[in-house]
Coordinates of C-alpha atoms and ligand atoms in Angstrom, one line a residue:
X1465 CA -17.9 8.1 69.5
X1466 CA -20.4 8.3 72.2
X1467 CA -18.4 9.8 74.7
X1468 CA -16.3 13.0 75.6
X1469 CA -14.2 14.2 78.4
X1470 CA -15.0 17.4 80.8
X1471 CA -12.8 18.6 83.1
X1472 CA -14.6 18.7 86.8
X1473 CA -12.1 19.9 88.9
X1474 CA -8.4 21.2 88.8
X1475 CA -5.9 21.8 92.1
X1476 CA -2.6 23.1 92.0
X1477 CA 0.6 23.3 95.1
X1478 CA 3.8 24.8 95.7
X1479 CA 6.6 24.4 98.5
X1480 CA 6.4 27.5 100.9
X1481 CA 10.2 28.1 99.9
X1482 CA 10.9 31.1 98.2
X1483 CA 14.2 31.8 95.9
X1484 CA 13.8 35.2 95.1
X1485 CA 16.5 36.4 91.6
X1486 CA 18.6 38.2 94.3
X1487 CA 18.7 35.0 96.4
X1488 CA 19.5 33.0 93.1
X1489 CA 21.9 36.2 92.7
X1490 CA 23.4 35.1 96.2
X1491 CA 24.3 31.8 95.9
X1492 CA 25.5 31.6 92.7
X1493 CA 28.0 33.8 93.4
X1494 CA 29.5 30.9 95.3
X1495 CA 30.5 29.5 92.4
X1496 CA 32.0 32.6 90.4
X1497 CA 28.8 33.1 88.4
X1498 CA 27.4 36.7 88.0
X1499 CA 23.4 37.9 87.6
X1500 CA 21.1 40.4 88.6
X1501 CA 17.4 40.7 89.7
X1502 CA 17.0 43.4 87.3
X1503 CA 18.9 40.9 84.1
X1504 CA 16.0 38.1 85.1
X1505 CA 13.4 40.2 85.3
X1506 CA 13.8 42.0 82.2
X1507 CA 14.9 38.6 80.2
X1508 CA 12.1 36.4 81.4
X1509 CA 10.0 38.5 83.7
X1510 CA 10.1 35.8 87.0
X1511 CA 10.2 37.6 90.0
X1512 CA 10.5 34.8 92.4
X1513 CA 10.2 30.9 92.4
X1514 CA 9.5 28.3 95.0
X1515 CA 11.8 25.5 95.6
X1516 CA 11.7 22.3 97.6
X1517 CA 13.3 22.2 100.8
X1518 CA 15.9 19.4 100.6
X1519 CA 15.9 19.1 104.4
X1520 CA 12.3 17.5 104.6
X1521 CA 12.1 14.5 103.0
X1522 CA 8.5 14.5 103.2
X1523 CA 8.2 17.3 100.5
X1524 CA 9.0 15.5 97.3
X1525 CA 7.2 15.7 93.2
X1526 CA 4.6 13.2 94.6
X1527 CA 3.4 15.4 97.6
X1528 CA 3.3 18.4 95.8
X1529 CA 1.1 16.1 93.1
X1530 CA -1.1 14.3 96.2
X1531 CA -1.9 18.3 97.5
X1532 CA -2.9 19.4 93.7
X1533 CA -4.8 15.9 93.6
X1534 CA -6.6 16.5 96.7
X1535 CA -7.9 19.8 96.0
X1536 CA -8.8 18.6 92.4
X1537 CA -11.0 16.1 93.8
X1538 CA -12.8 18.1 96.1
X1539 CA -13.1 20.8 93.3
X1540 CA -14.8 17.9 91.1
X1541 CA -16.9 16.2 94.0
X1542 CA -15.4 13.4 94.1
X1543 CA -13.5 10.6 95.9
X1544 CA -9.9 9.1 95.7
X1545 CA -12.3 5.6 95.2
X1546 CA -13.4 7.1 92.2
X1547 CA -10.9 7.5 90.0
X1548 CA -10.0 4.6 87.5
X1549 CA -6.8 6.1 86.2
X1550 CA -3.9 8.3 87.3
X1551 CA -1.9 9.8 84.5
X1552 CA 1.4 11.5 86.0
X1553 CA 3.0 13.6 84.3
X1554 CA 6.8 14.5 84.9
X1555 CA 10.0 14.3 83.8
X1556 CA 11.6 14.6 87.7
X1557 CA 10.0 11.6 88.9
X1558 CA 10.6 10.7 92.7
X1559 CA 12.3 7.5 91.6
X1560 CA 13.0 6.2 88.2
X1561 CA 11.3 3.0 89.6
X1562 CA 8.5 2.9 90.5
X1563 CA 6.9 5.7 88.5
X1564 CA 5.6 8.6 90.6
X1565 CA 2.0 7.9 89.9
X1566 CA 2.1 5.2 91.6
X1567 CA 3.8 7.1 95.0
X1568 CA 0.6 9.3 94.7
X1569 CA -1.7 6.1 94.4
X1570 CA -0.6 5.0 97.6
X1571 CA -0.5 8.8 98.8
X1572 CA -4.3 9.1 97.9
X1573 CA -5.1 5.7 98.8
X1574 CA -6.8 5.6 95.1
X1575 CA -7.0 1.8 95.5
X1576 CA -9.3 1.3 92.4
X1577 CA -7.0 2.9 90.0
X1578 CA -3.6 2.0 87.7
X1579 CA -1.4 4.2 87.2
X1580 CA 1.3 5.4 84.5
X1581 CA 3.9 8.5 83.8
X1582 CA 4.6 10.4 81.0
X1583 CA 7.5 12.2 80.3
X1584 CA 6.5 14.8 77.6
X1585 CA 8.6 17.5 79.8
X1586 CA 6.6 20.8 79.9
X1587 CA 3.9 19.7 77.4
X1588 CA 3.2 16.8 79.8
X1589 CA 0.2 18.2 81.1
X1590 CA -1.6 18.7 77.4
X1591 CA -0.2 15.2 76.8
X1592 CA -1.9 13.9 80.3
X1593 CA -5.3 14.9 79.4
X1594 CA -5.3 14.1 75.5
X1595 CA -4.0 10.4 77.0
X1596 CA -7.0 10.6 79.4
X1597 CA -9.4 11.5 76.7
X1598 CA -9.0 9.2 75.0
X1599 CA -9.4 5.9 77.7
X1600 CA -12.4 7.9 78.7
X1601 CA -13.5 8.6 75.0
X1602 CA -13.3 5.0 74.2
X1603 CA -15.2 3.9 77.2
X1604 CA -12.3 2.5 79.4
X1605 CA -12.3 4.8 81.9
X1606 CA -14.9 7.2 83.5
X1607 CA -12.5 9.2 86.2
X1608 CA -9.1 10.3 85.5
X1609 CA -6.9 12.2 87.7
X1610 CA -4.1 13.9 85.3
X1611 CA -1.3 15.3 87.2
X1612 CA 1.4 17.6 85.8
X1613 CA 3.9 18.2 88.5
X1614 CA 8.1 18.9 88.8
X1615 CA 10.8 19.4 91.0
X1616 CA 13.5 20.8 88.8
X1617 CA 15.4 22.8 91.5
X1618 CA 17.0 19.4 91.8
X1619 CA 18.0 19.1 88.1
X1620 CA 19.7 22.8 88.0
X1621 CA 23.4 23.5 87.3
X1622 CA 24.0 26.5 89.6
X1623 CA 26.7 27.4 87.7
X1624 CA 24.5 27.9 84.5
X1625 CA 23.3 31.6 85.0
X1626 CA 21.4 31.1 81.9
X1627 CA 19.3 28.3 82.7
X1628 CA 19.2 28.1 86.8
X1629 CA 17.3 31.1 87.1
X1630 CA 14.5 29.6 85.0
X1631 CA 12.8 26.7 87.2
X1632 CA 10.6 26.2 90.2
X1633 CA 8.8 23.8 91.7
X1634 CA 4.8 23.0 91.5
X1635 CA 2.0 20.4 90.3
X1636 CA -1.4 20.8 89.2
X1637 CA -3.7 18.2 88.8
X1638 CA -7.1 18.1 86.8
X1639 CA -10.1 15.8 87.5
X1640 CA -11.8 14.5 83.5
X1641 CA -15.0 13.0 83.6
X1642 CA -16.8 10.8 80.8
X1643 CA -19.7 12.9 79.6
X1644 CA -22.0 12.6 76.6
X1645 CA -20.1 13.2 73.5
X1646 CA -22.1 16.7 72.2
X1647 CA -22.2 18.0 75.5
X1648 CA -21.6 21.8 75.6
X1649 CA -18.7 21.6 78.5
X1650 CA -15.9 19.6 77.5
X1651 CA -12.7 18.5 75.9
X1652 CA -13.1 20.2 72.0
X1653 CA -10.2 19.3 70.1
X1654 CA -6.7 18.2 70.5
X1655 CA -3.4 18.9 69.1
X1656 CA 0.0 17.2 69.7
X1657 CA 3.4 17.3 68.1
X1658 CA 7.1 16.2 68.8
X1659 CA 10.1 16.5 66.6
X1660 CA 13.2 14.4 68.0
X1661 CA 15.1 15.7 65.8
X1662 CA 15.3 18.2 68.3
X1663 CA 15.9 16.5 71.5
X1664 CA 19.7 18.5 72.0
X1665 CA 18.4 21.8 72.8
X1666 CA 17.0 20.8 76.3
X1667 CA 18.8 18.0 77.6
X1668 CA 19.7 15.9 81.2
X1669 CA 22.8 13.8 79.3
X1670 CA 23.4 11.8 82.5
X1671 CA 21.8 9.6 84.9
X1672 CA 19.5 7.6 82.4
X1673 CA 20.5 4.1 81.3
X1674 CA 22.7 5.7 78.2
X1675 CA 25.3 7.4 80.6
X1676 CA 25.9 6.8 84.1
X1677 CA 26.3 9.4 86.4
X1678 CA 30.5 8.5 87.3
X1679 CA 32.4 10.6 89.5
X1680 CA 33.8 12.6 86.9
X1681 CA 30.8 13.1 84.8
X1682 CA 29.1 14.1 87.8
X1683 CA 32.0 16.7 88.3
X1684 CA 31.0 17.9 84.7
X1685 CA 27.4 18.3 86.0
X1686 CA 25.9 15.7 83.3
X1687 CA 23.4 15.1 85.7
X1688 CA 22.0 18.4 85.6
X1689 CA 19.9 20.3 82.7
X1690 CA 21.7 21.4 79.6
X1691 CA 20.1 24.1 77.3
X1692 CA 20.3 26.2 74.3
X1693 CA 18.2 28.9 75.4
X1694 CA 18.3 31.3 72.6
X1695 CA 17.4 28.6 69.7
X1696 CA 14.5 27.4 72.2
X1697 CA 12.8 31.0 72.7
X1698 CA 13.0 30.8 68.3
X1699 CA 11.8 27.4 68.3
X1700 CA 9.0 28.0 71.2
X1701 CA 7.3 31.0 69.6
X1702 CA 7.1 29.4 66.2
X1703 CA 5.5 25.9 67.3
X1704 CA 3.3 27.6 70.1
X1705 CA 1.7 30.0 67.2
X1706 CA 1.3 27.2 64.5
X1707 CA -0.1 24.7 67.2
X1708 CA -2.9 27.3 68.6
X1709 CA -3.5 28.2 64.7
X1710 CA -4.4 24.6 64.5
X1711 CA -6.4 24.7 67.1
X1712 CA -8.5 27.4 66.1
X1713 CA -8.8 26.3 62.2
X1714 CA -9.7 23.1 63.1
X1715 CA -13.1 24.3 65.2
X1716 CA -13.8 26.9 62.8
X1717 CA -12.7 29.6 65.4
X1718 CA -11.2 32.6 65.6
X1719 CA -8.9 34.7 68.3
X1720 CA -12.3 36.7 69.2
X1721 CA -14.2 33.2 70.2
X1722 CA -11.7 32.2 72.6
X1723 CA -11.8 33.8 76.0
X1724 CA -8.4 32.6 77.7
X1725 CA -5.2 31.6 76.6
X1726 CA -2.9 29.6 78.9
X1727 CA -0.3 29.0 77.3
X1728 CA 3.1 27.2 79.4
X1729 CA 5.2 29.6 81.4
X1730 CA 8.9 29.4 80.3
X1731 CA 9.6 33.6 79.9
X1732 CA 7.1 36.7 79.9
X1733 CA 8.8 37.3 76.4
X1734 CA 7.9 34.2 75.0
X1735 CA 4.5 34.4 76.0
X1736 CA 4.2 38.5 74.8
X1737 CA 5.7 37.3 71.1
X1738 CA 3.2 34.9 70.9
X1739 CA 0.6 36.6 71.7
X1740 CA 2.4 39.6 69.4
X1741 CA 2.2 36.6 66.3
X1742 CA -1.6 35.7 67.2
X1743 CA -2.9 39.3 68.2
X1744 CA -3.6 38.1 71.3
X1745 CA -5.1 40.4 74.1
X1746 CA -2.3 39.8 76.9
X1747 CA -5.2 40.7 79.4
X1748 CA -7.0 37.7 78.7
X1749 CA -3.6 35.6 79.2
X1750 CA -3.5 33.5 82.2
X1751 CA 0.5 34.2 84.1
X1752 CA 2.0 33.2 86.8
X1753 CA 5.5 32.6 85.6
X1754 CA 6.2 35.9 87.8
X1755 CA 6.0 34.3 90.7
X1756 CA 6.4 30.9 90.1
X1757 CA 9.1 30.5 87.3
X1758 CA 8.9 27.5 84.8
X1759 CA 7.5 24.5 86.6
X1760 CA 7.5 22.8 83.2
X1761 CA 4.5 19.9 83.4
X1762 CA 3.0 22.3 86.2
X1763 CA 2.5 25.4 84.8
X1764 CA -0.4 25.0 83.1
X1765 CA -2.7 23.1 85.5
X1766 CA -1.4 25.6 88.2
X1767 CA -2.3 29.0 86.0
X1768 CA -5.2 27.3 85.3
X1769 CA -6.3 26.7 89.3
X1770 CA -6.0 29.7 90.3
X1771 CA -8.0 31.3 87.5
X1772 CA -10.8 29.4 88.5
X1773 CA -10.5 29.9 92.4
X1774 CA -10.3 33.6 92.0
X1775 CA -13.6 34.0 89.5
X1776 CA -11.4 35.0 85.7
X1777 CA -13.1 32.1 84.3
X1778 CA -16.5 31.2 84.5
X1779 CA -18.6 28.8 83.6
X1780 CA -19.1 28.0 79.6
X1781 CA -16.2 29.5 78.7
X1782 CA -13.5 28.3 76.0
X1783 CA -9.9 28.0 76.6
X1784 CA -7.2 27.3 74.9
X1785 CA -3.9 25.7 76.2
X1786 CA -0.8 25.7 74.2
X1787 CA 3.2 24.4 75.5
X1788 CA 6.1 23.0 74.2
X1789 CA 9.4 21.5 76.1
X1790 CA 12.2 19.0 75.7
X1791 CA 12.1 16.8 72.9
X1792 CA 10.8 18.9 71.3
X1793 CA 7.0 18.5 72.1
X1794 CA 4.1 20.4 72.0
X1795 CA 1.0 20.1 71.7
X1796 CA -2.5 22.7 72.4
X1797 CA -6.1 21.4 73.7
X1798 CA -9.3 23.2 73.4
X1799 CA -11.5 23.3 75.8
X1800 CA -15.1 24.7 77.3
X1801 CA -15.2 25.0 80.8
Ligands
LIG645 N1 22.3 37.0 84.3 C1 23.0 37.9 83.6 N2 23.4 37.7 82.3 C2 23.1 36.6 81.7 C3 22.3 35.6 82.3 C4 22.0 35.8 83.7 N3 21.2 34.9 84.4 N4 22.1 34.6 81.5 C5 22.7 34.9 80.3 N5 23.3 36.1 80.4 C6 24.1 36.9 79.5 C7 24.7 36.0 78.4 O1 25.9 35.5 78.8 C8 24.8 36.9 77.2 O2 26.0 37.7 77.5 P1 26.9 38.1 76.2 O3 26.0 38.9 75.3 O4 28.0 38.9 76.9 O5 27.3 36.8 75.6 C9 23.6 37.9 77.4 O6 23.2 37.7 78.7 C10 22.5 37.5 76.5 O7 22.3 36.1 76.5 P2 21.1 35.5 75.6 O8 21.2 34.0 75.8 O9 21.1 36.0 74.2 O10 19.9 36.0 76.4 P3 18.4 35.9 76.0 O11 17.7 37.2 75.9 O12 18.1 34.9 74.9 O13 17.8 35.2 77.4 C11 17.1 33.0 78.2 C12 18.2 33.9 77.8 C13 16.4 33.7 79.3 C14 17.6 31.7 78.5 C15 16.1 32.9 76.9 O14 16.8 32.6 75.8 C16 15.0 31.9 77.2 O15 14.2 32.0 78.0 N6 15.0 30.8 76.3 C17 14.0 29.7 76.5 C18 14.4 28.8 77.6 C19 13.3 27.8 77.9 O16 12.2 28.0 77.7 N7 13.8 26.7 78.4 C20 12.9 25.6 78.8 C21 12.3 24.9 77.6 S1 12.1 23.2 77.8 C22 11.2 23.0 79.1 O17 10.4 23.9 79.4 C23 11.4 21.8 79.9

């Protein structure tokens, strides 16, 4: 190949509202169901997530995406008429039709490009740029804009205290550029799994073309996110340790040659076993599930942002992310900065 990827330029967005654990503690009461700050803090470590306001219409997946976009663009010096390709990746699209990439296209005005999702829930993001590596590898495509972004406050059963205080809202985006294949700064290896086998522990039964969302099933909450939360943490730590293992065998590397981990941002315990399993330093662990909860395709991109806004990672440095989600998927990229 004559040709490798380098990411230019990353962004990341929120909405401005806050659910803080005692506000989720608050209006889940409503419905009869009991928790505590103190339970979600100690279980999973979020603090606080954002949430879309469902009163503005304006603040949807793809404007959270367009903001991330925007910033990643600048970041990378470059132009919505650069970019050749959007990749979008999400699994609580705007609409089902048309897919949300293309309500950022015509948010961005990125007139040049086409534009696809992927649904690879939280691993969407790893999936995103190994898609875009390889148009760009191949010589199809120059500029990609890969965007990892979710509302999943709007696929939450309140009524599931185990799985409603997990989510928030967010997108990320990251700006790949076509580069020389040995140069230094770039894209080193990839790594991507799924196992359908799996697909029941993390699950939105209704609303797809299989089961329509009826009155009663809607009553049942169908509609809304269904999890096994304690065979997912098992399943989680296990396929985040053997994915960044392959990772690091593959280049010849070792825990000491990397300089961040990112791995995705479901629960602080999650993230500490792993790291536990690899005899990782947690202080060169990029976090922001505190604050933000998981944003699933998001979290990634949006750890990764503000990293590089506030100085952690310089220049030359080598990364490693590492997720899994629904489906199961999974998947960990390598990468120099
Ligand atoms: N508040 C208070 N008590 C609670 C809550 C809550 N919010 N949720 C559960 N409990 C209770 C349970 O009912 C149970 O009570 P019991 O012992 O009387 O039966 C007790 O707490 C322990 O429950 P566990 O399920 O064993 O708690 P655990 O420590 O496993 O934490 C959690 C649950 C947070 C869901 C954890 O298993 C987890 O994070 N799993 C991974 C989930 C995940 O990553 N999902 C997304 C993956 S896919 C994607 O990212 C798109």
């Amino acid at each position: 190949m004559k040709f490798a990827a380098r990411m230019l330029g990353t962004g990341s967005a929120h909405p401005e509202k806050r659910l803080t654990n005692d506000d989720i503690a608050r209006k889940i009461s409503q419905f009869g169901v009991e928790t505590n700050d103190r339970w979600i803090r100690d279980r999973t470590g979020i603090r606080e997530r954002r949430v879309i306001d469902v009163q503005n219409s304006a603040e949807t997946n793809s404007s959270l995406g367009t903001q991330a976009a925007r910033q990643a663009l600048a970041m990378a010096g470059k132009t919505a008429a650069d970019i050749d390709q959007i990749i979008y990746a999400t699994c609580t699209p705007d609409t089902i039709i048309p897919s949300t990439a293309c309500w950022l296209q015509q948010k961005l005005g990125a007139d040049r490009a086409w534009a696809m999702d992927i649904n690879a829930a939280c691993s969407g993001f790893i999936y995103g740029i190994v898609t875009a590596e390889q148009f760009i590898r191949s010589g199809h495509a120059k500029t990609i804009l890969v965007v990892g972004a979710e509302v999943l406050s709007q696929f939450v059963n309140w009524q599931d205290r185990s799985s409603c205080i997990l989510f928030g809202d967010g997108a990320g985006a990251a700006v790949l550029e076509q580069v020389p294949a040995q140069t230094a700064r770039r894209l080193l290896s990839n790594h991507l799994l799924s196992n359908g086998d799996l697909n029941g522990l993390f699950l939105i039964p209704a609303g797809g073309s299989k089961l329509e969302v009826t009155p009663e099933r809607y009553h049942q909450n169908l509609h809304k996110i269904q999890m096994n939360g304690r065979e997912i943490f098992k399943v989680a730590v296990r396929t985040l340790v053997e994915c960044a293992q392959q990772a690091l065998a593959k280049n010849q590397m070792t825990i000491g040659d990397l300089d961040w981990f990112v791995p995705h941002q479901a629960n602080i315990r999650i993230i500490e076993a792993v790291a536990e399993r690899l005899q990782f330093p947690m202080d060169r662990i990029l976090i922001n599930v505190d604050r933000f909860g998981n944003t699933s395709a998001a979290t990634i991109p949006t750890v990764l942002d503000e990293a590089l806004r506030n100085g952690r990672i310089q220049n030359g440095q080598t990364i490693l992310f590492d997720a899994f989600g629904a489906g199961l998927t999974a998947g960990a990229v390598l990468l120099r900065w």
